[in-house]
Short mmCIF file of C-alpha atoms in Angstrom, two decimals:
data_model
loop_
_atom_site.label_atom_id
_atom_site.label_comp_id
_atom_site.label_asym_id
_atom_site.label_seq_id
_atom_site.Cartn_x
_atom_site.Cartn_y
_atom_site.Cartn_z
CA MET A 26 0.00 0.00 0.00
CA GLY A 27 1.37 3.39 -0.97
CA PRO A 28 0.70 6.75 0.58
CA THR A 29 -2.60 8.45 -0.08
CA ILE A 30 -2.07 11.50 -2.25
CA VAL A 31 -4.69 13.51 -4.07
CA THR A 32 -3.84 16.05 -6.71
CA GLU A 33 -4.69 19.70 -6.29
CA GLY A 34 -7.95 21.16 -7.45
CA SER A 35 -8.64 22.75 -10.77
CA ALA A 36 -7.47 26.29 -11.38
CA THR A 37 -10.31 27.19 -13.76
CA TYR A 38 -11.56 30.04 -11.60
CA THR A 39 -8.30 31.21 -9.97
CA HIS A 40 -7.74 33.92 -12.57
CA LEU A 41 -11.03 35.47 -11.42
CA LEU A 42 -9.78 36.10 -7.89
CA ASP A 43 -8.87 39.60 -6.78
CA SER A 44 -5.07 39.82 -6.87
CA ARG A 45 -4.95 42.77 -4.48
CA PRO A 46 -4.09 42.26 -0.81
CA TRP A 47 -7.25 41.95 1.28
CA TYR A 48 -6.54 45.20 3.12
CA ARG A 49 -6.88 47.12 -0.17
CA ASN A 50 -10.37 45.77 -0.82
CA LYS A 51 -12.99 47.52 1.31
CA ARG A 52 -15.50 44.66 1.16
CA LEU A 53 -12.91 42.07 2.15
CA ILE A 54 -11.86 44.25 5.09
CA ILE A 55 -15.49 44.24 6.25
CA LEU A 56 -15.85 40.49 5.63
CA ASN A 57 -12.69 39.68 7.55
CA PHE A 58 -13.89 41.84 10.43
CA TRP A 59 -17.12 39.83 10.60
CA ILE A 60 -15.09 36.63 10.43
CA SER A 61 -13.12 37.82 13.45
CA ILE A 62 -16.44 38.19 15.33
CA MET A 63 -17.28 34.58 14.51
CA GLN A 64 -13.83 33.43 15.53
CA VAL A 65 -14.24 34.55 19.13
CA ALA A 66 -16.56 31.58 19.64
CA GLU A 67 -13.36 29.67 20.32
CA TYR A 68 -12.29 32.27 22.88
CA ILE A 69 -13.17 30.63 26.18
CA LEU A 70 -11.16 30.96 29.34
CA VAL A 71 -9.44 27.86 30.65
CA THR A 72 -9.85 27.81 34.43
CA ASP A 73 -7.03 25.39 35.26
CA GLY A 74 -5.04 28.33 36.63
CA LEU A 75 -7.72 29.02 39.25
CA GLN A 76 -6.73 25.84 41.03
CA SER A 77 -3.32 27.39 41.77
CA LEU A 78 -5.01 30.21 43.69
CA THR A 79 -5.22 29.82 47.47
CA GLN A 80 -8.26 32.12 47.44
CA TRP A 81 -10.17 29.77 45.12
CA ASN A 82 -9.25 26.68 47.15
CA GLU A 83 -10.32 28.38 50.38
CA ALA A 84 -13.64 29.42 48.86
CA PHE A 85 -14.49 25.88 47.81
CA GLY A 86 -12.98 23.87 50.64
CA TYR A 87 -9.82 22.66 48.92
CA PRO A 88 -11.55 20.21 46.53
CA ALA A 89 -9.67 16.97 45.94
CA GLY A 90 -10.18 13.46 44.61
CA GLY A 91 -13.47 12.87 42.80
CA LYS A 92 -14.72 16.40 43.42
CA LEU A 93 -11.62 17.93 41.81
CA GLY A 94 -11.88 15.46 38.92
CA LEU A 95 -15.49 16.50 38.37
CA LEU A 96 -14.49 20.18 38.41
CA ASN A 97 -11.95 19.48 35.67
CA ALA A 98 -14.25 17.37 33.50
CA ILE A 99 -17.66 18.99 33.97
CA GLN A 100 -17.26 21.46 31.10
CA ASN A 101 -16.55 18.61 28.69
CA ILE A 102 -19.51 16.68 30.10
CA GLY A 103 -21.69 19.68 29.26
CA THR A 104 -20.17 19.67 25.80
CA LEU A 105 -21.07 16.00 25.33
CA CYS A 106 -24.66 16.65 26.35
CA ALA A 107 -25.07 19.32 23.66
CA TYR A 108 -23.63 17.32 20.75
CA PRO A 109 -26.88 15.52 19.81
CA PHE A 110 -28.70 18.86 19.39
CA ALA A 111 -26.11 21.27 17.97
CA PRO A 112 -26.02 20.06 14.33
CA TYR A 113 -29.82 20.20 14.05
CA MET A 114 -29.89 23.79 15.22
CA SER A 115 -26.99 24.73 12.94
CA ASP A 116 -28.53 23.05 9.88
CA GLY A 117 -32.15 23.90 10.66
CA MET A 118 -32.07 27.39 12.16
CA GLY A 119 -28.87 28.64 10.58
CA ARG A 120 -25.28 29.17 11.63
CA ARG A 121 -25.90 32.62 13.14
CA PHE A 122 -28.84 31.49 15.25
CA SER A 123 -26.80 28.62 16.70
CA ILE A 124 -23.93 30.98 17.56
CA THR A 125 -26.32 33.42 19.25
CA PHE A 126 -27.96 30.68 21.31
CA GLY A 127 -24.63 29.25 22.47
CA ALA A 128 -23.20 32.68 23.32
CA SER A 129 -26.31 33.58 25.32
CA VAL A 130 -26.06 30.38 27.38
CA MET A 131 -22.38 31.14 28.08
CA ILE A 132 -23.21 34.67 29.27
CA VAL A 133 -25.69 33.26 31.79
CA ALA A 134 -23.15 30.63 32.85
CA THR A 135 -20.47 33.29 33.33
CA VAL A 136 -22.74 35.26 35.67
CA ILE A 137 -23.41 32.11 37.69
CA GLN A 138 -19.73 31.18 37.89
CA THR A 139 -18.68 34.68 38.94
CA ALA A 140 -21.34 34.74 41.68
CA SER A 141 -20.67 31.17 42.87
CA ASN A 142 -20.59 30.61 46.62
CA SER A 143 -20.45 26.80 46.57
CA VAL A 144 -18.74 24.03 44.63
CA GLN A 145 -22.11 22.84 43.32
CA MET A 146 -22.89 26.28 41.89
CA PHE A 147 -19.44 26.49 40.26
CA ILE A 148 -19.81 23.02 38.76
CA GLY A 149 -23.24 23.90 37.36
CA ALA A 150 -21.82 27.03 35.73
CA ARG A 151 -18.98 25.10 34.11
CA PHE A 152 -21.50 22.56 32.77
CA LEU A 153 -23.53 25.36 31.15
CA ILE A 154 -20.39 26.89 29.65
CA GLY A 155 -19.54 23.59 27.96
CA PHE A 156 -23.15 23.14 26.84
CA GLY A 157 -23.40 26.61 25.32
CA GLN A 158 -19.97 26.58 23.76
CA THR A 159 -20.88 23.48 21.75
CA PHE A 160 -23.60 25.38 19.87
CA ALA A 161 -21.44 28.44 19.24
CA ALA A 162 -18.19 26.63 18.50
CA SER A 163 -19.83 24.08 16.20
CA ALA A 164 -21.54 26.64 13.97
CA ALA A 165 -18.85 29.34 13.97
CA PRO A 166 -16.07 27.44 12.12
CA LEU A 167 -18.60 26.25 9.54
CA LEU A 168 -19.72 29.83 8.96
CA VAL A 169 -16.12 31.07 8.78
CA HIS A 170 -15.24 28.44 6.20
CA GLU A 171 -18.40 29.00 4.15
CA VAL A 172 -18.32 32.81 3.86
CA ALA A 173 -14.56 33.41 3.57
CA TYR A 174 -13.10 34.60 0.28
CA PRO A 175 -11.89 31.50 -1.63
CA SER A 176 -8.19 32.33 -1.41
CA HIS A 177 -8.49 33.25 2.30
CA ARG A 178 -10.43 30.19 3.49
CA SER A 179 -7.51 28.19 4.89
CA GLN A 180 -5.99 31.16 6.72
CA ALA A 181 -9.36 32.14 8.21
CA SER A 182 -9.95 28.62 9.52
CA SER A 183 -6.43 28.36 10.89
CA MET A 184 -6.76 31.71 12.65
CA TYR A 185 -9.92 30.39 14.30
CA VAL A 186 -7.86 27.79 16.17
CA SER A 187 -5.51 30.46 17.50
CA LEU A 188 -8.36 32.12 19.41
CA TRP A 189 -8.37 29.20 21.87
CA PHE A 190 -4.89 30.26 22.90
CA LEU A 191 -5.99 33.88 23.17
CA GLY A 192 -8.58 32.77 25.71
CA SER A 193 -5.90 30.77 27.51
CA ILE A 194 -3.60 33.81 27.52
CA VAL A 195 -6.26 36.05 29.08
CA ALA A 196 -7.07 33.36 31.64
CA ALA A 197 -3.43 32.72 32.53
CA TRP A 198 -2.28 36.33 32.80
CA SER A 199 -5.45 37.64 34.46
CA THR A 200 -5.09 34.91 37.08
CA TYR A 201 -1.43 35.81 37.46
CA GLY A 202 -2.39 39.48 37.84
CA THR A 203 -5.07 38.85 40.47
CA PHE A 204 -2.89 36.43 42.43
CA THR A 205 -2.07 39.08 45.04
CA ILE A 206 -5.71 40.07 45.71
CA GLN A 207 -6.46 38.72 49.17
CA ASN A 208 -10.15 37.99 48.67
CA SER A 209 -12.50 36.09 46.33
CA TRP A 210 -12.09 38.62 43.53
CA ALA A 211 -8.78 36.93 42.80
CA TRP A 212 -10.80 34.22 41.02
CA ARG A 213 -14.05 36.10 40.31
CA ILE A 214 -12.36 38.62 37.97
CA PRO A 215 -10.89 35.93 35.65
CA SER A 216 -14.26 34.16 35.74
CA ALA A 217 -16.11 37.31 34.66
CA LEU A 218 -13.72 37.99 31.79
CA GLN A 219 -14.74 34.82 29.96
CA GLY A 220 -18.15 36.36 29.19
CA VAL A 221 -16.68 39.24 27.15
CA SER A 222 -16.36 37.28 23.89
CA SER A 223 -19.89 35.90 24.14
CA LEU A 224 -21.28 39.38 24.78
CA ILE A 225 -19.50 40.68 21.67
CA GLN A 226 -21.04 37.90 19.58
CA VAL A 227 -24.59 38.44 20.86
CA LEU A 228 -24.36 42.16 20.08
CA LEU A 229 -22.81 41.87 16.60
CA ILE A 230 -23.60 38.43 15.15
CA TRP A 231 -26.68 39.57 13.23
CA PHE A 232 -24.53 41.93 11.18
CA VAL A 233 -22.49 38.91 10.06
CA PRO A 234 -23.53 37.37 6.70
CA GLU A 235 -25.30 34.01 6.83
CA SER A 236 -23.70 31.02 5.13
CA PRO A 237 -24.41 30.98 1.34
CA ARG A 238 -24.40 27.18 1.49
CA TRP A 239 -27.05 27.17 4.20
CA LEU A 240 -29.13 29.69 2.25
CA VAL A 241 -28.96 27.56 -0.92
CA SER A 242 -29.91 24.45 1.06
CA LYS A 243 -33.05 26.30 2.21
CA GLY A 244 -33.96 27.43 -1.30
CA LYS A 245 -32.82 31.02 -0.79
CA GLU A 246 -30.51 31.20 -3.79
CA ASP A 247 -31.09 34.91 -4.44
CA ARG A 248 -29.95 35.81 -0.91
CA ALA A 249 -26.95 33.51 -1.26
CA LEU A 250 -25.99 35.25 -4.50
CA GLN A 251 -26.32 38.65 -2.85
CA VAL A 252 -24.05 37.60 0.04
CA LEU A 253 -21.39 36.18 -2.29
CA ALA A 254 -21.53 39.19 -4.61
CA TYR A 255 -21.47 41.83 -1.88
CA TYR A 256 -18.38 40.49 -0.15
CA HIS A 257 -16.50 38.67 -2.92
CA THR A 258 -17.05 40.89 -5.99
CA ASN A 259 -18.08 44.31 -4.64
CA GLY A 260 -21.77 43.70 -5.30
CA ASN A 261 -21.52 42.50 -8.91
CA THR A 262 -23.94 39.56 -9.12
CA GLN A 263 -22.92 38.87 -12.73
CA ASP A 264 -19.24 38.45 -11.95
CA PRO A 265 -18.04 35.02 -13.17
CA LEU A 266 -16.47 34.28 -9.77
CA VAL A 267 -19.73 34.48 -7.79
CA GLN A 268 -21.60 32.75 -10.59
CA TYR A 269 -19.11 29.92 -10.37
CA GLU A 270 -19.26 29.80 -6.57
CA LEU A 271 -23.07 29.73 -6.55
CA GLU A 272 -23.33 27.09 -9.25
CA GLU A 273 -20.71 24.94 -7.55
CA ILE A 274 -22.64 25.10 -4.26
CA LYS A 275 -25.89 24.21 -6.03
CA ALA A 276 -24.25 21.38 -7.96
CA ALA A 277 -22.60 19.95 -4.85
CA ILE A 278 -25.79 20.04 -2.78
CA ALA A 279 -27.80 18.49 -5.62
CA PHE A 280 -25.13 15.84 -6.13
CA ASP A 281 -25.08 14.94 -2.45
CA ARG A 282 -28.85 14.80 -2.09
CA GLU A 283 -29.98 13.31 -5.38
CA VAL A 284 -27.03 11.23 -6.54
CA ALA A 285 -25.14 10.19 -3.45
CA GLY A 286 -28.16 10.16 -1.17
CA ASN A 287 -26.22 11.74 1.71
CA VAL A 288 -28.92 12.37 4.31
CA GLY A 289 -29.17 11.46 7.97
CA TRP A 290 -26.71 10.15 10.53
CA LEU A 291 -26.47 6.68 8.96
CA SER A 292 -25.08 8.28 5.82
CA LEU A 293 -21.83 8.76 7.73
CA ILE A 294 -21.21 5.00 7.44
CA ARG A 295 -23.37 4.07 4.45
CA THR A 296 -20.82 4.48 1.65
CA PRO A 297 -17.08 3.72 1.43
CA GLY A 298 -16.34 7.40 0.82
CA ASN A 299 -18.23 8.50 3.92
CA ARG A 300 -16.65 5.80 6.05
CA LYS A 301 -13.23 7.03 4.94
CA ARG A 302 -14.20 10.60 5.84
CA LEU A 303 -15.38 9.52 9.27
CA ARG A 304 -12.25 7.46 9.92
CA LEU A 305 -9.97 10.39 9.06
CA ALA A 306 -11.99 12.92 11.06
CA ILE A 307 -11.99 10.74 14.18
CA ALA A 308 -8.28 9.93 13.81
CA ILE A 309 -7.33 13.61 13.51
CA VAL A 310 -9.22 14.70 16.64
CA VAL A 311 -7.97 11.75 18.70
CA PHE A 312 -4.42 12.49 17.60
CA SER A 313 -4.94 16.12 18.60
CA GLN A 314 -5.48 15.14 22.24
CA TRP A 315 -3.37 12.00 22.52
CA SER A 316 -0.07 13.31 21.17
CA GLY A 317 1.36 13.95 24.63
CA ASN A 318 0.05 17.50 24.98
CA GLY A 319 -2.31 16.29 27.72
CA LEU A 320 0.66 15.33 29.92
CA MET A 321 2.53 18.64 29.81
CA SER A 322 0.88 20.28 32.82
CA GLY A 323 1.05 16.99 34.69
CA TYR A 324 4.84 16.92 34.66
CA CYS A 325 5.48 20.62 35.28
CA CYS A 326 4.05 20.35 38.78
CA TYR A 327 6.83 17.85 39.63
CA ILE A 328 9.56 20.44 39.05
CA VAL A 329 7.72 23.76 39.60
CA THR A 330 6.00 23.78 42.98
CA ASN A 331 5.56 27.51 43.61
CA PRO A 332 1.98 28.55 42.64
CA LYS A 333 3.03 31.94 41.28
CA THR A 334 5.79 30.37 39.20
CA GLN A 335 3.29 27.82 37.86
CA LEU A 336 1.01 30.67 36.75
CA LEU A 337 3.96 32.48 35.15
CA LEU A 338 4.99 29.36 33.24
CA ASN A 339 1.40 28.72 32.17
CA GLY A 340 1.02 32.27 30.84
CA SER A 341 4.35 32.16 29.01
CA LEU A 342 3.58 28.83 27.35
CA ASN A 343 0.14 29.93 26.15
CA THR A 344 1.54 33.21 24.80
CA TYR A 345 4.25 31.30 22.95
CA ASN A 346 1.67 28.87 21.50
CA PHE A 347 -0.52 31.75 20.34
CA PHE A 348 2.24 33.38 18.31
CA VAL A 349 3.31 30.05 16.84
CA THR A 350 -0.22 29.33 15.61
CA ILE A 351 -0.67 32.86 14.25
CA THR A 352 2.62 32.65 12.32
CA ALA A 353 1.77 29.23 10.97
CA GLY A 354 -1.78 30.20 10.08
CA PHE A 355 -0.67 33.00 7.78
CA ASN A 356 1.49 30.50 5.90
CA CYS A 357 -1.00 27.64 5.72
CA THR A 358 -1.56 27.76 1.95
CA ARG A 359 2.11 27.52 1.01
CA VAL A 360 2.52 23.87 1.94
CA GLY A 361 -0.04 21.07 1.78
CA ARG A 362 -1.72 19.36 4.71
CA ARG A 363 0.19 16.09 4.31
CA PRO A 364 3.79 17.35 4.42
CA LEU A 365 3.01 19.69 7.30
CA LEU A 366 1.27 17.02 9.32
CA LEU A 367 4.03 14.49 8.67
CA THR A 368 6.71 17.03 9.57
CA SER A 369 4.88 17.87 12.79
CA CYS A 370 4.53 14.21 13.74
CA GLY A 371 8.24 13.68 13.11
CA GLY A 372 9.16 16.70 15.24
CA MET A 373 6.91 15.59 18.08
CA ILE A 374 8.51 12.12 18.07
CA ILE A 375 12.01 13.64 18.35
CA PHE A 376 11.23 16.15 21.10
CA TRP A 377 9.04 13.75 23.07
CA THR A 378 11.80 11.14 23.05
CA ILE A 379 14.28 13.69 24.42
CA GLN A 380 11.77 14.73 27.09
CA THR A 381 11.36 11.10 28.11
CA ILE A 382 15.12 10.72 28.56
CA CYS A 383 15.35 13.90 30.64
CA PHE A 384 12.28 12.88 32.67
CA SER A 385 13.85 9.52 33.55
CA ILE A 386 17.15 11.18 34.55
CA HIS A 387 15.33 13.70 36.75
CA GLN A 388 13.29 11.03 38.52
CA ASN A 389 16.14 8.56 38.97
CA THR A 390 18.84 11.02 40.03
CA GLY A 391 16.95 14.12 41.15
CA SER A 392 18.90 16.19 38.61
CA VAL A 393 17.52 19.71 38.58
CA PRO A 394 19.10 20.57 35.17
CA ALA A 395 17.37 17.53 33.67
CA GLY A 396 14.06 18.79 35.05
CA TYR A 397 14.52 22.22 33.58
CA ALA A 398 15.58 20.63 30.28
CA VAL A 399 12.13 19.05 30.12
CA VAL A 400 10.53 22.49 30.46
CA ALA A 401 12.68 23.77 27.58
CA PHE A 402 11.74 20.82 25.38
CA ILE A 403 8.08 21.38 26.20
CA PHE A 404 8.34 24.64 24.23
CA LEU A 405 10.08 22.85 21.35
CA PHE A 406 7.51 20.06 21.42
CA TYR A 407 4.70 22.59 21.21
CA THR A 408 6.45 24.26 18.27
CA SER A 409 5.94 21.05 16.31
CA CYS A 410 2.51 20.39 17.79
CA GLU A 411 1.09 23.91 17.35
CA TRP A 412 2.54 24.28 13.84
CA SER A 413 0.42 21.28 12.95
CA ILE A 414 -2.51 22.72 14.88
CA ALA A 415 -2.50 25.98 12.93
CA LEU A 416 -1.95 24.51 9.50
CA VAL A 417 -4.15 21.44 9.64
CA SER A 418 -6.21 22.67 12.60
CA LEU A 419 -5.28 19.49 14.40
CA THR A 420 -6.49 20.60 17.82
CA TYR A 421 -10.31 20.80 17.75
CA SER A 422 -9.97 19.83 14.08
CA ARG A 423 -11.60 23.01 12.76
CA LEU A 424 -10.41 22.75 9.19
CA TYR A 425 -9.84 19.20 7.99
CA PRO A 426 -13.20 17.56 8.90
CA ILE A 427 -15.01 20.61 7.51
CA GLU A 428 -13.12 20.24 4.26
CA ILE A 429 -13.67 16.52 3.75
CA PHE A 430 -17.41 16.24 4.49
CA PRO A 431 -20.03 17.25 1.86
CA TYR A 432 -22.46 19.99 2.85
CA PRO A 433 -25.40 17.77 4.01
CA LEU A 434 -23.05 15.85 6.32
CA ARG A 435 -20.71 18.68 7.30
CA ALA A 436 -22.38 19.64 10.60
CA LYS A 437 -23.08 16.02 11.58
CA GLY A 438 -19.59 14.80 10.72
CA TYR A 439 -18.10 17.75 12.55
CA MET A 440 -20.17 16.92 15.64
CA VAL A 441 -19.05 13.28 15.62
CA ALA A 442 -15.44 14.44 15.39
CA ASN A 443 -15.93 16.87 18.28
CA PHE A 444 -17.69 14.18 20.32
CA MET A 445 -14.68 11.89 19.95
CA MET A 446 -12.36 14.77 20.79
CA THR A 447 -14.26 15.44 24.00
CA LEU A 448 -14.05 11.77 24.99
CA SER A 449 -10.30 12.02 24.41
CA LEU A 450 -10.13 15.08 26.66
CA ILE A 451 -12.00 13.31 29.44
CA PHE A 452 -9.58 10.39 29.09
CA ASN A 453 -6.69 12.81 29.53
CA GLN A 454 -8.23 14.40 32.60
CA TYR A 455 -8.91 11.12 34.42
CA VAL A 456 -6.50 8.46 33.10
CA ASN A 457 -3.29 10.42 32.50
CA PRO A 458 -2.80 11.61 36.12
CA ILE A 459 -3.41 8.09 37.45
CA ALA A 460 -1.07 6.46 34.92
CA LEU A 461 1.60 9.12 35.42
CA GLU A 462 1.54 8.63 39.18
CA ALA A 463 1.73 4.84 38.83
CA LEU A 464 4.30 4.53 36.01
CA GLN A 465 6.17 7.84 36.39
CA TRP A 466 8.51 8.46 33.44
CA LYS A 467 7.77 5.04 31.91
CA TYR A 468 4.32 6.29 30.93
CA TYR A 469 6.05 8.59 28.43
CA LEU A 470 7.18 5.48 26.52
CA VAL A 471 3.54 4.74 25.68
CA TYR A 472 3.27 8.07 23.89
CA ILE A 473 6.46 7.50 21.91
CA ALA A 474 4.87 4.37 20.45
CA TRP A 475 1.59 6.22 19.87
CA LEU A 476 3.30 9.12 18.07
CA CYS A 477 5.01 6.64 15.76
CA PHE A 478 1.60 5.12 15.00
CA GLU A 479 0.26 8.60 14.20
CA PHE A 480 3.10 9.17 11.73
CA VAL A 481 2.42 5.89 9.92
CA PHE A 482 -1.35 6.49 9.82
CA CYS A 483 -0.94 10.01 8.42
CA TYR A 484 1.52 8.79 5.78
CA PHE A 485 -0.84 6.17 4.41
CA PHE A 486 -4.30 7.66 4.88
CA ILE A 487 -4.31 11.47 5.07
CA VAL A 488 -5.77 13.00 1.89
CA GLU A 489 -4.31 16.23 0.55
CA THR A 490 -6.88 19.05 0.32
CA LYS A 491 -4.68 22.00 -0.60
CA ASN A 492 -6.08 24.40 -3.22
CA ARG A 493 -9.42 22.64 -3.50
CA THR A 494 -12.81 24.22 -2.93
CA LEU A 495 -15.05 22.71 -0.27
CA GLU A 496 -17.14 20.97 -2.92
CA GLU A 497 -14.14 19.54 -4.78
CA THR A 498 -12.58 18.29 -1.55
CA ALA A 499 -15.79 16.64 -0.39
CA ALA A 500 -16.32 14.91 -3.73
CA ILE A 501 -12.87 13.33 -4.06
CA PHE A 502 -13.77 10.81 -1.36
CA ASP A 503 -16.39 9.45 -3.74
CA GLY A 504 -13.87 9.40 -6.59
CA GLU A 505 -12.15 11.98 -8.78
CA LYS A 506 -15.00 11.64 -11.25
CA GLY A 507 -17.39 13.05 -8.68
CA ALA A 508 -15.19 16.07 -8.12
CA ASN A 509 -14.80 16.67 -11.84
CA LEU A 510 -18.54 16.32 -12.42
CA ILE A 511 -19.35 19.00 -9.85
CA HIS A 512 -16.55 21.25 -11.05
CA ASP A 513 -17.48 21.03 -14.75
CA LYS A 514 -21.15 21.61 -14.06
CA ALA A 515 -20.38 24.73 -12.05
CA ALA A 516 -17.92 25.98 -14.68
CA ALA A 517 -20.43 25.44 -17.48
CA HIS A 518 -23.20 27.33 -15.69
CA ALA A 519 -20.81 30.16 -14.83
CA GLY A 520 -19.71 30.44 -18.46
CA LEU A 521 -16.10 29.41 -17.82
CA THR A 522 -14.18 27.49 -20.45
CA HIS A 523 -12.88 24.10 -19.39
CA ARG A 524 -11.45 21.93 -22.14
CA ILE A 525 -11.54 18.18 -21.59
CA SER A 526 -10.86 15.24 -23.83
CA ALA A 527 -13.58 13.07 -25.38
CA GLU A 528 -12.46 10.23 -23.12
CA GLU A 529 -12.98 12.41 -20.02
CA LYS A 530 -16.44 13.43 -21.25
CA ASP A 531 -17.47 9.81 -21.74
CA MET A 532 -16.08 8.88 -18.33
CA LYS A 533 -17.99 11.66 -16.56
CA LEU A 534 -21.18 10.90 -18.45
CA ASP A 535 -20.93 7.21 -17.52
CA PHE A 536 -20.32 8.19 -13.90
CA ALA A 537 -23.35 10.48 -13.78
CA ILE A 538 -25.66 7.93 -15.39
CA GLY A 539 -24.36 5.14 -13.18
CA ALA A 540 -24.67 7.20 -10.01
CA MET A 541 -28.24 8.21 -10.75
CA THR A 542 -29.33 4.63 -11.43
CA ASP A 543 -27.60 3.07 -8.37
#
């Protein structure tokens, strides 16, 4: 078996794209501003740093054991509870409605968390935050991907991932800043700050354009054309670019519904192409949480015991990760998904192996330099890990599953991927601390083997999606003929010339006839 490689998409419409930088196009400036509003759905404060505060521990009776485990996992439990409902709201009511609902729930949850006077109240607030975030953070990346200018789509999706680190930065440094406050406001202020992003979304989301793909799926083609034209071609509805985009969306949705029969949850496993999509989506999100990144904070507490120093290290690491993902995100279209993911896996294997050696030396000899060496290699490990995160959106898998699923299955497939990611997170929160305490540095050997497996899996199964539209990418899983059929139909309706051989015409005609009669 050789590696899975798919050629790049057709360049029939690329000459229609605006060659100017986005900041010289007034409409693209506006569109990118609205995209930034959608991106803050991923901005949610991580409250791990609160547990380093004496004030927080005093307020809640120094939670430990099962109670502390529940505090850590309850947000993800809330997330799991929302998964069955989120795709129906996103597909049925629209992307913007789903974002508004989720943001509103998070605002209420923030008020409850900030006013908490018991562990039970705090746990309930964290549950609601996870529940609400699922609706907002499931619809927002879909909307970002579906309204972005074609040549900006990958960067916009990659930037979305970076907002998680922005939330982590605010959480880490605000907690560090309030550390010296000798009352409950030391933890209430960071808690209140997490509602800012949701408030911004509730106030501005209805100025954001709705997804053209959702509009077409609801029979609102005229509105979809207006959205595409206003932001992509300065209002010119007759521009060949928006004509091509609209026809491609219509052709893809018609193909998925009438030819492929992609409807319902069972469609995720009904055809070989959909099973391949599902396998890749699940693998990517599991890899995102099981690549060793879940153990980082677990080891730091062995060598850094001062609470203030822990907060300082946490803030520094999140700031570093944010700039790495931003830098990588702006370069995400220069190299394909496969080489970047393989390079990242290789880098993680190297740096994780060195960490394991230093970890064993520190534990067996008590060497302080070996312990600090691990901290240094944590930054290098995250350089490889976060480079992959930004370019392939590995963590939370914002880009790849969205690219590979066709429109009717995009929200459902994305929810399944996120469901598996949440299960992986819960595994990290419960199993990793127990295994690390029992096996010590030997537990790191398990992840060396797992990272090697990730590398092999990515080499043989990851499909390249660089320079393909959403519809072309989704169709290649059902065969190149499906992608070409959609592309040629859109090009023909948009009046674009696309020369193909007689053999290709016969092949595509046979495919269309065969698909419709199956």
